[in-house]
Amino acid sequence: MTIQEAARRSGPACRSRTGAATPACSGRGPHTGERRRMLEAHRVRVTARIAELSQDLGVLDYRINLRKETS
């Protein structure tokens, strides 16, 4: 018996409240539609984070240019 099989049989993290093996432990991931929704949500979060970082970079560039002008 492999470690994965043992965990699948007895590990509490691999069991749902009903005692059934969860998809993560059965070796099967989320279905295509669910995976697509997860990836889309991740893409939206990443896009928002890139926008925040771009704005921060713009502020830093502005401050650097101000210091160069006053020096």
PDB file of C-alpha atoms in Angstrom:
ATOM      1  CA  MET A   1       0.000   0.000   0.000  1.00  0.00           C
ATOM      2  CA  THR A   2       1.374   3.389  -0.958  1.00  0.00           C
ATOM      3  CA  ILE A   3       1.356   6.426   1.312  1.00  0.00           C
ATOM      4  CA  GLN A   4      -1.334   8.006  -0.851  1.00  0.00           C
ATOM      5  CA  GLU A   5      -3.561   4.939  -0.559  1.00  0.00           C
ATOM      6  CA  ALA A   6      -3.125   4.880   3.215  1.00  0.00           C
ATOM      7  CA  ALA A   7      -3.972   8.573   3.457  1.00  0.00           C
ATOM      8  CA  ARG A   8      -6.963   8.061   1.205  1.00  0.00           C
ATOM      9  CA  ARG A   9      -8.273   5.290   3.449  1.00  0.00           C
ATOM     10  CA  SER A  10      -7.670   6.805   6.862  1.00  0.00           C
ATOM     11  CA  GLY A  11      -6.641  10.452   6.647  1.00  0.00           C
ATOM     12  CA  PRO A  12      -9.209  12.911   8.026  1.00  0.00           C
ATOM     13  CA  ALA A  13      -8.133  15.487   5.441  1.00  0.00           C
ATOM     14  CA  CYS A  14      -9.103  13.021   2.723  1.00  0.00           C
ATOM     15  CA  ARG A  15     -12.590  12.389   4.008  1.00  0.00           C
ATOM     16  CA  SER A  16     -15.687  14.524   3.798  1.00  0.00           C
ATOM     17  CA  ARG A  17     -18.165  14.761   6.667  1.00  0.00           C
ATOM     18  CA  THR A  18     -20.042  11.805   5.210  1.00  0.00           C
ATOM     19  CA  GLY A  19     -16.878   9.720   5.113  1.00  0.00           C
ATOM     20  CA  ALA A  20     -16.548   9.751   1.338  1.00  0.00           C
ATOM     21  CA  ALA A  21     -13.167  10.442  -0.191  1.00  0.00           C
ATOM     22  CA  THR A  22     -12.840  14.018  -1.402  1.00  0.00           C
ATOM     23  CA  PRO A  23     -11.922  14.679  -5.063  1.00  0.00           C
ATOM     24  CA  ALA A  24      -8.483  15.970  -4.053  1.00  0.00           C
ATOM     25  CA  CYS A  25      -7.637  12.651  -2.409  1.00  0.00           C
ATOM     26  CA  SER A  26      -9.238  10.434  -5.013  1.00  0.00           C
ATOM     27  CA  GLY A  27      -6.784  11.720  -7.595  1.00  0.00           C
ATOM     28  CA  ARG A  28      -9.465  13.572  -9.530  1.00  0.00           C
ATOM     29  CA  GLY A  29      -9.497  17.329  -9.503  1.00  0.00           C
ATOM     30  CA  PRO A  30     -12.437  19.654 -10.022  1.00  0.00           C
ATOM     31  CA  HIS A  31     -14.548  19.210 -13.128  1.00  0.00           C
ATOM     32  CA  THR A  32     -13.811  21.308 -16.202  1.00  0.00           C
ATOM     33  CA  GLY A  33     -16.504  23.916 -15.489  1.00  0.00           C
ATOM     34  CA  GLU A  34     -15.391  24.352 -11.899  1.00  0.00           C
ATOM     35  CA  ARG A  35     -11.731  24.493 -12.921  1.00  0.00           C
ATOM     36  CA  ARG A  36     -12.585  27.119 -15.537  1.00  0.00           C
ATOM     37  CA  ARG A  37     -14.414  29.248 -12.931  1.00  0.00           C
ATOM     38  CA  MET A  38     -11.461  28.937 -10.541  1.00  0.00           C
ATOM     39  CA  LEU A  39      -9.002  29.972 -13.253  1.00  0.00           C
ATOM     40  CA  GLU A  40     -11.206  32.873 -14.338  1.00  0.00           C
ATOM     41  CA  ALA A  41     -11.443  34.125 -10.738  1.00  0.00           C
ATOM     42  CA  HIS A  42      -7.664  33.808 -10.412  1.00  0.00           C
ATOM     43  CA  ARG A  43      -7.161  35.736 -13.661  1.00  0.00           C
ATOM     44  CA  VAL A  44      -9.385  38.543 -12.380  1.00  0.00           C
ATOM     45  CA  ARG A  45      -7.422  38.700  -9.094  1.00  0.00           C
ATOM     46  CA  VAL A  46      -4.083  38.733 -10.932  1.00  0.00           C
ATOM     47  CA  THR A  47      -5.273  41.447 -13.324  1.00  0.00           C
ATOM     48  CA  ALA A  48      -6.424  43.597 -10.394  1.00  0.00           C
ATOM     49  CA  ARG A  49      -3.096  43.067  -8.610  1.00  0.00           C
ATOM     50  CA  ILE A  50      -1.155  44.039 -11.745  1.00  0.00           C
ATOM     51  CA  ALA A  51      -3.203  47.248 -11.954  1.00  0.00           C
ATOM     52  CA  GLU A  52      -2.416  48.038  -8.291  1.00  0.00           C
ATOM     53  CA  LEU A  53       1.292  47.404  -8.799  1.00  0.00           C
ATOM     54  CA  SER A  54       1.344  49.512 -11.969  1.00  0.00           C
ATOM     55  CA  GLN A  55      -0.243  52.383 -10.082  1.00  0.00           C
ATOM     56  CA  ASP A  56       2.286  52.006  -7.252  1.00  0.00           C
ATOM     57  CA  LEU A  57       5.102  52.018  -9.788  1.00  0.00           C
ATOM     58  CA  GLY A  58       3.717  55.197 -11.332  1.00  0.00           C
ATOM     59  CA  VAL A  59       3.688  56.886  -7.920  1.00  0.00           C
ATOM     60  CA  LEU A  60       7.261  55.801  -7.244  1.00  0.00           C
ATOM     61  CA  ASP A  61       8.423  57.071 -10.635  1.00  0.00           C
ATOM     62  CA  TYR A  62       6.717  60.395  -9.935  1.00  0.00           C
ATOM     63  CA  ARG A  63       8.442  60.714  -6.547  1.00  0.00           C
ATOM     64  CA  ILE A  64      11.824  59.818  -8.016  1.00  0.00           C
ATOM     65  CA  ASN A  65      11.401  62.442 -10.732  1.00  0.00           C
ATOM     66  CA  LEU A  66      10.443  65.071  -8.128  1.00  0.00           C
ATOM     67  CA  ARG A  67      13.596  64.348  -6.137  1.00  0.00           C
ATOM     68  CA  LYS A  68      15.737  64.564  -9.268  1.00  0.00           C
ATOM     69  CA  GLU A  69      14.235  67.950 -10.124  1.00  0.00           C
ATOM     70  CA  THR A  70      14.792  69.373  -6.624  1.00  0.00           C
ATOM     71  CA  SER A  71      18.379  68.114  -6.366  1.00  0.00           C
TER      72      SER A  71
END
